Amino acid sequence: MTGGRRRRRPRRRESCAMNIAFIGLGNMGGGMAANLVKAGHAVRAFDLSTEALARAAEQGCTPCASVEEAVAGAEAVLSMLPNGAIVKAVLTQEVLGVAPKGAVLIDCSTIDLETAREVTLLAREAGYPMVDAPVSGGIAAASAGTLTFMVGGSDEAFARAEPVLEPMAKAVIRAGESGAGQIAKMCNNMLLAVHMIGTCEALKLAEKAGLDPQTFYDISSKSTGYCWSLNDYTPMAGVGAASPADNDYAGGFAAALMLKDLKLAMAGAEGAGAKVPLGGHAKAIYEAFVESGGGGKDFGAILTTL
């Protein structure tokens, strides 16, 4: 696997307006599509939800009644979909052969590595450059245009995809060849899950042992306990940085989605022959939490189980 080409954003490069199809306007996709419109692109959008389509129209997208309608005439097709099976079905049944040959396909969904590589191969065989480009940053970053894109694909496909991704990003990083973006995403989110569980345990231990949690935050956030889960997304209400914890864990990154990502990471570890005991333990913790009814709450709500 090769990689390492990085694009950060203090300044965006000038780019020509493009015709872009955007498939999947959920919590992430809606904000992403809106930022493409703000950058001057013509965005034709599709989602199964009429409410999502209406919100996209308010942001300047052209709502479409089908994927086929959205991709007609597109120079780039972006997708942000729930799982690999849906990505494969949409691509093979509604995009390939309908979108103009040569349109760059950019799948921003978080899916399994095998499917990511399979659909890229199918796209190439049909005459379409394609990248897998999962994201990090959450709903707020999707709306603000400050996502990090981890991109897998050939140099040529990356070069085509990069200017499309830049209006939505603080960083666009080529991780390597096809599937490398998904590898980066599964490793990143496994690490995030481990960090979040540790942060929750430390905050509750401090509280139960008699130390004010805010005082613990003030100390640990400036010492070796520093991490994003503590400093920027503190999972205890009224302590540290604002987060969904301050809204009874509503919004944010759902625990069910974290469990999905951990399952992908465990499958990836098995396929690679890698030992990830903490990742496996994190999966078990989130699995129990989701099965107990917490799947819709932000993943920081693990704190409420301690």
Coordinates of C-alpha atoms in Angstrom, one line a residue:
M1 CA 0.0 0.0 0.0
T2 CA 1.4 3.4 -0.9
G3 CA 0.2 6.7 0.3
G4 CA 1.0 9.9 2.1
R5 CA -0.1 12.6 -0.2
R6 CA -1.8 15.2 2.0
R7 CA -3.8 18.3 1.4
R8 CA -4.6 20.7 4.2
R9 CA -6.7 23.8 4.0
P10 CA -5.5 27.1 5.0
R11 CA -6.4 28.1 1.4
R12 CA -8.6 26.4 -1.2
R13 CA -7.4 26.2 -4.8
E14 CA -9.6 27.7 -7.4
S15 CA -11.8 25.1 -9.2
C16 CA -14.3 25.2 -11.9
A17 CA -17.9 24.6 -11.2
M18 CA -19.0 21.0 -11.8
N19 CA -22.2 19.0 -12.2
I20 CA -22.2 16.7 -9.1
A21 CA -24.6 14.0 -8.1
F22 CA -25.0 13.4 -4.4
I23 CA -26.6 10.1 -3.2
G24 CA -27.5 9.9 0.5
L25 CA -28.5 13.0 2.4
G26 CA -28.5 11.8 6.0
N27 CA -27.0 13.6 9.0
M28 CA -23.6 13.7 7.2
G29 CA -24.6 13.9 3.6
G30 CA -26.9 16.8 3.9
G31 CA -24.2 19.1 5.2
M32 CA -21.7 17.8 2.7
A33 CA -23.9 18.5 -0.2
A34 CA -24.7 22.0 1.1
N35 CA -21.0 22.8 1.1
L36 CA -20.6 21.7 -2.5
V37 CA -23.3 24.2 -3.4
K38 CA -21.6 26.9 -1.4
A39 CA -18.5 26.2 -3.5
G40 CA -20.4 27.0 -6.7
H41 CA -21.1 23.5 -7.9
A42 CA -24.4 22.4 -9.3
V43 CA -25.6 19.5 -7.1
R44 CA -28.3 17.1 -8.1
A45 CA -29.3 15.2 -5.0
F46 CA -31.2 12.0 -4.2
D47 CA -32.4 10.4 -1.0
L48 CA -35.2 8.0 -0.1
S49 CA -36.3 10.5 2.5
T50 CA -38.6 13.3 1.2
E51 CA -37.7 15.4 4.3
A52 CA -34.0 15.1 3.5
L53 CA -34.6 16.1 -0.1
A54 CA -36.6 19.1 1.0
R55 CA -33.7 20.2 3.3
A56 CA -31.3 19.8 0.4
A57 CA -33.5 21.9 -1.8
E58 CA -33.4 24.7 0.8
Q59 CA -29.6 24.5 0.7
G60 CA -29.6 25.0 -3.1
C61 CA -29.4 21.4 -4.3
T62 CA -31.7 20.2 -7.1
P63 CA -33.8 17.3 -5.7
C64 CA -34.2 14.3 -7.9
A65 CA -36.7 11.5 -7.9
S66 CA -34.2 8.7 -8.5
V67 CA -30.5 7.9 -8.6
E68 CA -30.6 7.7 -12.3
E69 CA -32.0 11.2 -12.6
A70 CA -29.4 12.6 -10.2
V71 CA -26.4 11.0 -12.1
A72 CA -27.5 12.0 -15.6
G73 CA -24.9 14.4 -16.9
A74 CA -22.8 14.3 -13.7
E75 CA -19.0 14.8 -13.8
A76 CA -18.7 13.4 -10.3
V77 CA -20.9 11.1 -8.2
L78 CA -20.7 11.1 -4.4
S79 CA -22.4 8.6 -2.2
M80 CA -22.8 8.5 1.6
L81 CA -24.8 5.4 2.3
P82 CA -25.4 3.1 5.3
N83 CA -23.5 -0.1 4.4
G84 CA -21.6 -2.0 1.7
A85 CA -24.6 -3.9 0.4
I86 CA -26.4 -0.7 -0.4
V87 CA -23.3 0.9 -1.9
K88 CA -22.9 -2.1 -4.2
A89 CA -26.5 -2.2 -5.2
V90 CA -26.7 1.5 -6.0
L91 CA -23.5 1.5 -7.9
T92 CA -24.1 -1.6 -10.0
Q93 CA -27.8 -1.1 -10.6
E94 CA -28.3 2.7 -10.8
V95 CA -24.9 4.4 -11.5
L96 CA -22.7 2.3 -13.8
G97 CA -23.8 2.8 -17.4
V98 CA -26.1 5.6 -16.5
A99 CA -23.7 8.3 -15.3
P100 CA -21.5 9.6 -18.2
K101 CA -18.4 7.4 -18.8
G102 CA -15.4 8.8 -17.1
A103 CA -17.3 10.5 -14.3
V104 CA -15.4 10.2 -11.1
L105 CA -17.1 8.1 -8.4
I106 CA -16.5 9.0 -4.8
D107 CA -17.9 6.7 -2.1
C108 CA -17.8 8.4 1.3
S109 CA -19.6 5.6 3.1
T110 CA -17.9 3.6 5.8
I111 CA -18.1 0.0 4.6
D112 CA -16.2 -3.3 4.7
L113 CA -12.8 -3.4 2.9
E114 CA -13.8 -6.3 0.6
T115 CA -16.8 -4.5 -0.8
A116 CA -14.9 -1.2 -1.2
R117 CA -12.3 -2.9 -3.3
E118 CA -14.9 -4.9 -5.3
V119 CA -17.0 -1.9 -6.3
T120 CA -13.9 0.1 -7.3
L121 CA -12.8 -2.8 -9.6
L122 CA -16.3 -3.0 -11.1
A123 CA -16.3 0.8 -11.7
R124 CA -12.9 0.7 -13.4
E125 CA -14.0 -2.1 -15.6
A126 CA -17.0 -0.1 -16.6
G127 CA -14.8 3.0 -17.4
Y128 CA -15.2 5.0 -14.2
P129 CA -12.3 6.2 -12.0
M130 CA -13.4 5.6 -8.3
V131 CA -12.1 6.2 -4.8
D132 CA -13.2 5.2 -1.4
A133 CA -13.2 8.3 0.8
P134 CA -14.7 7.7 4.3
V135 CA -14.7 10.7 6.6
S136 CA -13.8 11.7 10.1
G137 CA -15.3 14.7 12.0
G138 CA -19.0 14.1 12.6
I139 CA -22.1 16.0 11.9
A140 CA -20.7 19.4 13.0
A141 CA -17.7 19.1 10.7
A142 CA -19.9 17.9 7.8
S143 CA -21.9 21.1 8.2
A144 CA -18.9 23.3 8.7
G145 CA -16.9 21.9 5.8
T146 CA -14.1 20.7 8.1
L147 CA -14.1 16.9 7.5
T148 CA -11.0 14.8 7.1
F149 CA -11.2 12.5 4.1
M150 CA -9.2 9.3 4.0
V151 CA -8.9 8.4 0.3
G152 CA -8.1 5.1 -1.3
G153 CA -7.5 4.9 -5.0
S154 CA -5.1 5.3 -7.9
D155 CA -3.2 8.6 -8.3
E156 CA -5.3 9.4 -11.3
A157 CA -8.6 8.8 -9.4
F158 CA -7.4 10.8 -6.4
A159 CA -6.4 13.7 -8.6
R160 CA -10.0 13.7 -10.0
A161 CA -11.6 13.4 -6.6
E162 CA -9.5 15.8 -4.6
P163 CA -11.0 19.1 -5.9
V164 CA -14.5 17.7 -5.4
L165 CA -13.7 16.9 -1.8
E166 CA -11.9 20.1 -0.9
P167 CA -15.0 22.3 -0.3
M168 CA -16.1 19.8 2.4
A169 CA -12.7 19.3 4.1
K170 CA -10.0 20.6 6.4
A171 CA -7.8 17.7 5.1
V172 CA -7.9 15.4 2.1
I173 CA -5.3 12.6 2.5
R174 CA -4.5 9.9 0.0
A175 CA -4.1 6.8 2.2
G176 CA -3.0 4.5 -0.7
E177 CA -4.6 2.3 -3.3
S178 CA -8.2 1.1 -3.4
G179 CA -9.5 0.2 0.1
A180 CA -6.8 2.2 1.9
G181 CA -9.4 4.8 3.0
Q182 CA -11.5 2.1 4.7
I183 CA -8.5 0.7 6.4
A184 CA -7.6 4.2 7.8
K185 CA -11.2 4.7 8.9
M186 CA -11.6 1.4 10.7
C187 CA -8.3 1.9 12.6
N188 CA -9.1 5.5 13.5
N189 CA -12.6 4.7 14.9
M190 CA -11.3 1.6 16.8
L191 CA -8.8 4.0 18.4
L192 CA -11.6 6.5 19.1
A193 CA -13.8 3.9 20.8
V194 CA -10.9 2.8 23.0
H195 CA -10.1 6.5 23.9
M196 CA -13.8 7.2 24.7
I197 CA -14.3 4.3 27.0
G198 CA -11.0 5.2 28.8
T199 CA -12.1 8.8 29.1
C200 CA -15.5 7.8 30.6
E201 CA -13.9 5.5 33.1
A202 CA -11.3 8.1 34.2
L203 CA -14.0 10.8 34.6
K204 CA -16.2 8.5 36.7
L205 CA -13.3 7.2 38.8
A206 CA -12.3 10.8 39.6
E207 CA -15.8 11.6 40.6
K208 CA -16.4 8.5 42.7
A209 CA -13.0 8.9 44.4
G210 CA -13.8 12.4 45.5
L211 CA -12.1 14.6 42.9
D212 CA -14.3 17.2 41.1
P213 CA -14.6 16.1 37.5
Q214 CA -14.0 19.6 36.2
T215 CA -10.8 19.7 38.2
F216 CA -9.7 16.4 36.8
Y217 CA -10.5 17.7 33.3
D218 CA -8.4 20.8 33.9
I219 CA -5.5 18.7 34.9
S220 CA -5.7 15.7 32.5
S221 CA -6.5 17.8 29.4
K222 CA -3.2 19.6 29.9
S223 CA -1.1 16.5 30.7
T224 CA -0.6 13.0 29.3
G225 CA -4.3 12.1 29.4
Y226 CA -4.9 14.6 26.6
C227 CA -7.0 13.1 23.8
W228 CA -9.9 14.2 21.5
S229 CA -12.5 12.4 23.5
L230 CA -11.5 14.3 26.7
N231 CA -10.4 17.7 25.4
D232 CA -12.8 18.3 22.5
Y233 CA -15.8 16.0 23.1
T234 CA -16.0 15.6 26.9
P235 CA -18.6 12.9 27.6
M236 CA -19.7 14.3 31.0
A237 CA -22.4 17.0 31.1
G238 CA -21.2 20.3 32.4
V239 CA -17.5 19.3 32.3
G240 CA -14.9 20.5 29.8
A241 CA -15.8 20.9 26.1
A242 CA -19.4 21.1 25.0
S243 CA -20.7 17.8 23.5
P244 CA -23.9 15.8 23.2
A245 CA -23.4 14.9 26.9
D246 CA -24.8 18.4 27.6
N247 CA -28.0 17.4 25.7
D248 CA -28.6 14.0 27.3
Y249 CA -26.4 12.4 24.6
A250 CA -28.8 13.4 21.7
G251 CA -27.2 13.9 18.3
G252 CA -23.5 13.4 17.7
F253 CA -22.2 10.0 16.7
A254 CA -24.6 7.3 17.6
A255 CA -23.4 4.3 19.6
A256 CA -25.0 2.0 17.0
L257 CA -22.7 3.5 14.3
M258 CA -19.7 3.1 16.5
L259 CA -20.6 -0.5 17.0
K260 CA -20.9 -0.9 13.2
D261 CA -17.4 0.6 12.7
L262 CA -16.0 -1.7 15.4
K263 CA -17.5 -4.7 13.7
L264 CA -15.8 -3.6 10.5
A265 CA -12.5 -3.2 12.4
M266 CA -12.8 -6.7 13.9
A267 CA -13.5 -8.2 10.5
G268 CA -10.5 -6.3 9.1
A269 CA -8.3 -7.5 12.0
E270 CA -9.3 -11.1 11.4
G271 CA -8.6 -10.8 7.7
A272 CA -5.2 -9.2 8.4
G273 CA -4.3 -11.7 11.2
A274 CA -3.9 -8.7 13.6
K275 CA -4.4 -9.0 17.4
V276 CA -6.6 -6.2 18.7
P277 CA -7.6 -7.1 22.3
L278 CA -8.7 -3.6 23.3
G279 CA -10.6 -3.2 20.1
G280 CA -12.4 -6.5 20.8
H281 CA -13.2 -5.4 24.3
A282 CA -14.5 -2.0 23.0
K283 CA -16.7 -3.9 20.6
A284 CA -18.2 -6.0 23.4
I285 CA -18.9 -2.9 25.5
Y286 CA -20.6 -1.1 22.7
E287 CA -22.5 -4.2 21.7
A288 CA -23.9 -4.6 25.2
F289 CA -24.8 -0.9 25.3
V290 CA -26.7 -1.0 22.0
E291 CA -28.5 -4.2 22.9
S292 CA -29.7 -2.5 26.1
G293 CA -31.4 0.2 24.1
G294 CA -28.6 2.8 23.9
G295 CA -27.9 2.6 20.2
G296 CA -29.5 6.0 19.4
K297 CA -27.5 7.9 22.0
D298 CA -24.1 9.5 21.3
F299 CA -21.2 7.0 21.8
G300 CA -20.0 9.1 24.8
A301 CA -23.1 7.8 26.7
I302 CA -21.0 4.8 27.7
L303 CA -20.3 7.0 30.7
T304 CA -23.9 6.4 31.9
T305 CA -23.1 2.6 32.3
L306 CA -20.3 3.2 34.8

